[in-house]
Amino acid sequence: MSRHYFVLAAIFIVAIALAAGGSPALARNDATGKSWDNQESAPAVEIHGFAESSGSARLVGDATTSRDYPLGKARLRLDIAHYADRAEATLKLDFVRDAITREDVFSIRRAIVGAHVATWLDVRAGRQVLTWGTGDLLFLNDLFPKDFQSFFTGEDDEFLKAPADAIKLSGYFGAFNVDVVWSPTFEPDRYIDGTKLSFFSPSAGRRVSAETMGNAVHAITPDQTLENSEVYVRFYRTVGSAEVALYGYRGFTKEPVAFHQAAGLPTFSRRNSGGASLRGNLLGGIASIEGAYYDSENDRNGTNPFIPNSQVRGVVGYEKEIVKEFTVGLQYYAELTTDYDSLLAHSPWPAWEPDEVRQLVTGRVSWWLKQQTLLLSAFGFISPNAGDSHWRFSTSLKWSDNVTFVLGSNLMFGNQWTFFGQLHNNSNAYLRLRYAF
Amino acid sequence: MKLRNHLVDGAIRFPRTVVVGTVLVVVALATLLPRLTVDTDPESMLPADNPARLFHHLAKKEFNLHDMLVVGVVNESNANGVFQARSLERIYKLTRRIESFDGVIRDDVMSLASVDNITQGGPGVVRFAWMMNTPPKTDAQARAIRDAARNLPVIDGTLVSKDGRAAAIYVPLRSKSDSHRIARKIEKIIAGFDGSDRFFITGLPVAEDTFGIEMFRQMGIAAPAAGLIVFLLMLLFFRSISLVIAPMIIAILTVSATMSLLVGLGYTIHIMSSMIPIFLMPIAVANSVHILSEFSDLYSRVRDKEKTIRLVMDDLYQPMLYTSLTTAAGFGSLAFTPVPPARVFGVFVAIGVALAFIMTVTFVPAYVVLLNDRQLNRLARTTHTHEDNWFSRALESSSRFTLVRWKSILAVTVVIIAVSVYGIFRIQINDNPVRWFRGHHRIRVADRVLNDHFAGTYNAFLVFHHKAAADSTLIHQSVDGILANARNRGIHLDTEWKEAVRKATRGNKIDINLLISAADDDLDNSEDSAYPVWEDIVNALEKTASRQRFFQSPAALTYIEDMQRDLAASNLVGKSISLADIVKTVHRELREGNAKHFTIPGSQAGIAQTLVNYQSSHRPDDLWHFVTPDYHSANIWLQLRSGDNQHMAAVEERVARYVDAHPLPAGTNLNWAGLTYLNVVWQNKMVHGMLNSLLGSFAIVFIMMLILFRSMSFAILAMLPLSVTIAFIYGVIGLVGKDYDMPVAVLSSLTLGLSVDFAIHFLERIRAVCRETNNWNKSIAIMFREPARAIVRNAIVISVGFLPLLISPLVPYNTVGFFLATIMIVSAAVTLLLLPALMHPLRKKLFRGQLPPDQEHEFVTEAGRRTLRNATIAVLIGAAVLFAAAQARSQTSPRIATIIDRANQTAYYAGDDGRASVRMTITDAQGRTRIRQFTILRKDLADGGDQDYVVLFSRPAGVRGTVFLVKKHAHGNDDRWLYMPGLDLVKRIAAGDKRISFMGSNFLYEDVSGRGIDEDTHKLVKTTPGQWVILNTPKDPGSVEFASWTVWIDRKTYLPVKMEYVDNSGTVYRRIETLAVQTIQGHPTATKMRASDLRNGGNTVSEFRNIKYNIGIPRNVFTERTLRNPPRSWFRRR
């Protein structure tokens, strides 16, 4: 095990040396003096990154696992970029020592080549993180892969977004702009598979984890054919100060919510979606509204219990800075499952099916203090009809430009079959320390 | 009833009310005096928007030029002069001390102890080493320094004297107004040195600043001294302190009321307005002397003070009114000169004259009535004995003389006029602020000594500007491909392109800059499909334009070199330095110091290479004093040995002729800058302005005389004394070789106003006397009693009274003293001798039929006509003065809304768009620092209106790549987006409050994008020579955390210099200061600012670099596209 730390340390040292040599910007990061004058010409290759140590501990005993710590990671991030006038190449590498799985992971978070092909066309190809939409931690039309394991174990919000291998074309026209993302292979969410977080299994009728199941959830992913590639589209423009967007997606459910009867394993089912959003200023704050229709292509009448039904989702939100540096945000979210009667009629576990209309109210409070070096924030998801909730509290202190401490907790409450309640035993408090360079 | 009777009767009937009322009004006005602000900068002789002045400032900013004072070190007792170890050590120490002074541009101080020596370091290598890093230990080392310095053309003659014995330090100043203070500090250090070195300080800034300071000292000495002598002389004539006090009171009241008004109306005291008291005093006294003279003569006979004063006022009211009107007209005419300070001066002297008249006809009678009879009886006794003293006898005998010798008098007059006209043609128009000091003044001494040793301490700059005019083939080549490609895609833009070319064609040349803006217009108006094509076209054109680094080309440098050679040959210029000299010097050292390589390399690449070498010296920025970094502008620094305007004008002329003979390279233009040149510009304006106003007021006075006397002959007679006086004075000036300078120019109006006075009194009285006596000889005899006595007394009181001015160390004051004496004596002599002599042969014609003219007119009575006429004149003159005052006011002090508007424009809307690299260093109360570094792009959608900003962060690492987009709405909430690269998330930011920290710094969003002008009420609380101070109070106090804020706005640049925020308890809790300003592409720009939190401690310093305006950022840069994919070309290109 100690060997791995040697490797990590070696990589870290090499990276620092590289960065120091390759990037004058880095070498003088802390210099407050005159070096700025000489720093005008950007280096050919910029190297930045951070080293982070993070860990979280369960606050509630979890009978399904012997692990008291859902998170324990040492991460070295190298962010290598080269920017030319009409093209760019960027690489984000993560070297992670995961104390929970006892693995050393090398992951590429981003590796893209981008080109400004014409004044109206940008192309980016490679592994990239993508987002769009207006919801705050609620994703309707943003069907790019997410990492919910990170989200609930106390990692930085950055890791909620998982990268996908894709080609993104962005067209800019006077009347509207368009983004087309083509992901040749299906990239699912990093769903909760029981390794770090326990969850409720309807078939077992209780919370399970990889330890209780013997292995982590394994879902069958669609074949890597051209037919099964994912396409994301967005048309958008700004009208006055309001942003209007239309979205489209053809692909699969991002979670293994379907069931492969032949293999007896969860799998992903076809899903197409279309939606729209509008966001703008209202009464000194930001108001947004977004809606989406999920078309379950293979179960349009909701009769197949192994394939999720079509859904209509909508969210309205409002965010306003009510006192200086103190922002409050509220969202109301509703998710309507179509053909609900048919769903219940065919469901093997009708008692544990979610309500026909799942509702969520979210609230966010962000309070910047000490000249924006201390951030106190709280985010709560509350479902009034299912009675479950999720609370995210965090205190983030920027000790200096380089060093950041974050202390926080993720708390989940509710009946064990509810969306957040099933994660109750995973409630945790976390601490992160990051040194950026 | 006539106005006259109202005034005089009222004063006699209610004397106490008049006296107390007058004093109260003046005291009330005097409360305005504390608002006094002073501006002694001669540059202000030109309106702030004068093109030459603007260009001068533009050039100063463009080339980082500063006003400099020159410290010269001379040692006469040593054969090597100051080039010995001890002396150089002193220079070394002095340099280091000077560099530490606040207000000195440290990096630009030029001294042997701060410049580089350039030597060869082997073939193709040039070495830069400090000329004098440490003081030399031995005299031999000192001589080595001298030899090294003399080998460098840039500093030979500048830092080392031509004879190799003296050295100089050039001290660039942040502000001219600091020069006197800094000169004092330098003198203090010098006083601590021993040894035989002599130090001198000179330079136009120090001369001008010192003049301003001494001027005020003189104002405090000369005016009271003159007042005292006038008082003593009057006492001598009238022997009654109580009576003589009256004119003194009027003089004091007039001066103080006028100055209070001037200050109260918000005008600054300038060199010229500081002379108002000196001008007003004699004018105010003159009328009272007439009254007192006549009163004391009459009282002994009448023995009733009320009756006497009524008689006196009957006689004198009309002539006094007209003398006051003519004087006011003379000065009022200055309101039409193109020189703002002269306008203010003229208008306020005119106002003062009017005030003096009103007080004379009310206050003096009231005062006299209040005197008790015992005092007046004593006066009657003394004056009665005077009736036949030598003075009266001499006057009476001269009456006979004028009648007998009238032919001789006329002949002598003709000769005097002839000689004067000859003299006038010899007048030299010339000025030099240094010569405003007397010859023995230390500044004049320093000026002489230093200009003797060195190439000259007066600076002028010849600024070459090349308008990149790319040739048309090049332009077409760069664009044709783009158009062809577009055509293949079905986009036909050829017609539009041709139209753009046509629009940009001037003569047979295409102006590429015009073409770019034309293409830009097309870009803005283009349809979606054509948009990218136009964008490509604009980019291609800009590339072509930027290829033109003209002043790096051998052709341009050779032209400059040749011009310098011509200037050197002319002997007009002590020395000139340009980019060519730097290139040649470095080139020589690159070629092993071989003198035959003291040439300009033959290729642009070669020049560029020498310049790159130069850039590795200790003072690489010195290069930018001679050429702009884009190589579009360059200058020649001329050092002149004299600051005489004539000298400068000769240089200007020489250059103009040279340019005629050797046309400038195509697309290049040439302009002058520098204080020495500016003085020429304002002087020319002054001379022409004064001449016009003199001619104008001459005509006005003549018309007034026509109205007064209703006789062409009398009007012409009235004009004679003043014409002769003016001719005589300017004749003398021409003959003795005194230069026609600023003070002389101003005095012409005084001459005109005062020298007509005696003629009016004399002619008005002689007509009345003739009507009474019907006898010419008898009338003349009477005229030479009281009237002549009054005239002569007046002449003596004023001419002698102002003699103290002659001993002032400031030449303009001497000139005023000389003028006053000459005006009084000459015009009195002409009035008393020439007028009778001329009237004698013409008496029949002049007094033909002694019938009062009013009998010939049946419909209108004489009295009615006079009242009507006087009222009309008063209205006309009043209107003219008001108009002129309004004119002058609008020129010198813009309205507050204009100031705020312009300040807002300057601070937030410079250019149409712009880019800057910004570094914010945030220091918290504990002293820990954080850094925010970013590049900011801005585009104005409307000047003063909506703007787009986009900010790309590069530091700290944690926020690197974060992009911040703001669509600022002048009215309503801004739209803000933040792109977080880690999350790939475009977040819209709730913009509830603009008064929150910008990215955790002490700056607020509102500081970055500007606070809406309409959100506060503004009040101009103070005007200093350099700044306006404006207090801003929020209209909606609940919306902000402050109670009010005060901004200091620089009057030259309109940049806010300082802002202070006050809370409800009146405490200043927040301050923003501008720490450095540069002019970038003509826009004054704050390049360093600090925001301090005074309550909790901590501050943020923002520094701006790589600022560029008008780079033509397309609107589509400010969109979500930029947030996600910042277009590096816009963020990086410089």
mmCIF file with all atom_site columns, C-alpha atoms in Angstrom, chain B residues 650-696:
data_model
loop_
_atom_site.group_PDB
_atom_site.id
_atom_site.type_symbol
_atom_site.label_atom_id
_atom_site.label_alt_id
_atom_site.label_comp_id
_atom_site.label_asym_id
_atom_site.label_entity_id
_atom_site.label_seq_id
_atom_site.pdbx_PDB_ins_code
_atom_site.Cartn_x
_atom_site.Cartn_y
_atom_site.Cartn_z
_atom_site.occupancy
_atom_site.B_iso_or_equiv
_atom_site.pdbx_formal_charge
_atom_site.auth_seq_id
_atom_site.auth_comp_id
_atom_site.auth_asym_id
_atom_site.auth_atom_id
_atom_site.pdbx_PDB_model_num
ATOM 1  C CA . ALA B 1 650 ? 12.105  80.898 -35.101 1.00 0.00 ? 650 ALA B CA 1
ATOM 2  C CA . VAL B 1 651 ? 12.612  77.195 -34.504 1.00 0.00 ? 651 VAL B CA 1
ATOM 3  C CA . GLU B 1 652 ? 9.046   76.577 -35.560 1.00 0.00 ? 652 GLU B CA 1
ATOM 4  C CA . GLU B 1 653 ? 9.610   78.624 -38.691 1.00 0.00 ? 653 GLU B CA 1
ATOM 5  C CA . ARG B 1 654 ? 12.827  76.770 -39.480 1.00 0.00 ? 654 ARG B CA 1
ATOM 6  C CA . VAL B 1 655 ? 11.086  73.427 -39.167 1.00 0.00 ? 655 VAL B CA 1
ATOM 7  C CA . ALA B 1 656 ? 8.195   74.619 -41.307 1.00 0.00 ? 656 ALA B CA 1
ATOM 8  C CA . ARG B 1 657 ? 10.579  75.696 -44.023 1.00 0.00 ? 657 ARG B CA 1
ATOM 9  C CA . TYR B 1 658 ? 12.469  72.448 -43.790 1.00 0.00 ? 658 TYR B CA 1
ATOM 10 C CA . VAL B 1 659 ? 9.251   70.510 -44.176 1.00 0.00 ? 659 VAL B CA 1
ATOM 11 C CA . ASP B 1 660 ? 8.320   72.630 -47.184 1.00 0.00 ? 660 ASP B CA 1
ATOM 12 C CA . ALA B 1 661 ? 11.623  71.813 -48.811 1.00 0.00 ? 661 ALA B CA 1
ATOM 13 C CA . HIS B 1 662 ? 11.685  68.175 -47.703 1.00 0.00 ? 662 HIS B CA 1
ATOM 14 C CA . PRO B 1 663 ? 8.120   66.934 -47.646 1.00 0.00 ? 663 PRO B CA 1
ATOM 15 C CA . LEU B 1 664 ? 7.221   64.647 -44.773 1.00 0.00 ? 664 LEU B CA 1
ATOM 16 C CA . PRO B 1 665 ? 6.948   60.956 -45.617 1.00 0.00 ? 665 PRO B CA 1
ATOM 17 C CA . ALA B 1 666 ? 3.478   60.195 -46.932 1.00 0.00 ? 666 ALA B CA 1
ATOM 18 C CA . GLY B 1 667 ? 0.874   59.827 -44.230 1.00 0.00 ? 667 GLY B CA 1
ATOM 19 C CA . THR B 1 668 ? 3.011   61.528 -41.629 1.00 0.00 ? 668 THR B CA 1
ATOM 20 C CA . ASN B 1 669 ? 2.113   64.726 -39.903 1.00 0.00 ? 669 ASN B CA 1
ATOM 21 C CA . LEU B 1 670 ? 4.046   66.927 -37.575 1.00 0.00 ? 670 LEU B CA 1
ATOM 22 C CA . ASN B 1 671 ? 2.967   68.813 -34.474 1.00 0.00 ? 671 ASN B CA 1
ATOM 23 C CA . TRP B 1 672 ? 4.593   70.707 -31.680 1.00 0.00 ? 672 TRP B CA 1
ATOM 24 C CA . ALA B 1 673 ? 4.333   70.065 -27.977 1.00 0.00 ? 673 ALA B CA 1
ATOM 25 C CA . GLY B 1 674 ? 6.177   71.278 -24.924 1.00 0.00 ? 674 GLY B CA 1
ATOM 26 C CA . LEU B 1 675 ? 5.706   74.168 -22.539 1.00 0.00 ? 675 LEU B CA 1
ATOM 27 C CA . THR B 1 676 ? 8.009   76.444 -24.523 1.00 0.00 ? 676 THR B CA 1
ATOM 28 C CA . TYR B 1 677 ? 5.839   75.958 -27.572 1.00 0.00 ? 677 TYR B CA 1
ATOM 29 C CA . LEU B 1 678 ? 2.583   76.364 -25.645 1.00 0.00 ? 678 LEU B CA 1
ATOM 30 C CA . ASN B 1 679 ? 3.769   79.749 -24.454 1.00 0.00 ? 679 ASN B CA 1
ATOM 31 C CA . VAL B 1 680 ? 4.109   80.813 -28.093 1.00 0.00 ? 680 VAL B CA 1
ATOM 32 C CA . VAL B 1 681 ? 0.588   79.662 -28.848 1.00 0.00 ? 681 VAL B CA 1
ATOM 33 C CA . TRP B 1 682 ? -1.065  81.516 -26.045 1.00 0.00 ? 682 TRP B CA 1
ATOM 34 C CA . GLN B 1 683 ? 1.005   84.571 -26.621 1.00 0.00 ? 683 GLN B CA 1
ATOM 35 C CA . ASN B 1 684 ? -0.077  84.753 -30.251 1.00 0.00 ? 684 ASN B CA 1
ATOM 36 C CA . LYS B 1 685 ? -3.657  84.495 -29.156 1.00 0.00 ? 685 LYS B CA 1
ATOM 37 C CA . MET B 1 686 ? -3.050  87.114 -26.524 1.00 0.00 ? 686 MET B CA 1
ATOM 38 C CA . VAL B 1 687 ? -1.446  89.584 -28.926 1.00 0.00 ? 687 VAL B CA 1
ATOM 39 C CA . HIS B 1 688 ? -4.146  89.298 -31.525 1.00 0.00 ? 688 HIS B CA 1
ATOM 40 C CA . GLY B 1 689 ? -6.901  89.188 -28.941 1.00 0.00 ? 689 GLY B CA 1
ATOM 41 C CA . MET B 1 690 ? -5.606  92.265 -27.196 1.00 0.00 ? 690 MET B CA 1
ATOM 42 C CA . LEU B 1 691 ? -5.146  94.148 -30.434 1.00 0.00 ? 691 LEU B CA 1
ATOM 43 C CA . ASN B 1 692 ? -8.702  93.374 -31.481 1.00 0.00 ? 692 ASN B CA 1
ATOM 44 C CA . SER B 1 693 ? -10.108 94.318 -28.128 1.00 0.00 ? 693 SER B CA 1
ATOM 45 C CA . LEU B 1 694 ? -8.082  97.533 -28.173 1.00 0.00 ? 694 LEU B CA 1
ATOM 46 C CA . LEU B 1 695 ? -9.444  98.502 -31.580 1.00 0.00 ? 695 LEU B CA 1
ATOM 47 C CA . GLY B 1 696 ? -12.938 97.499 -30.517 1.00 0.00 ? 696 GLY B CA 1
#
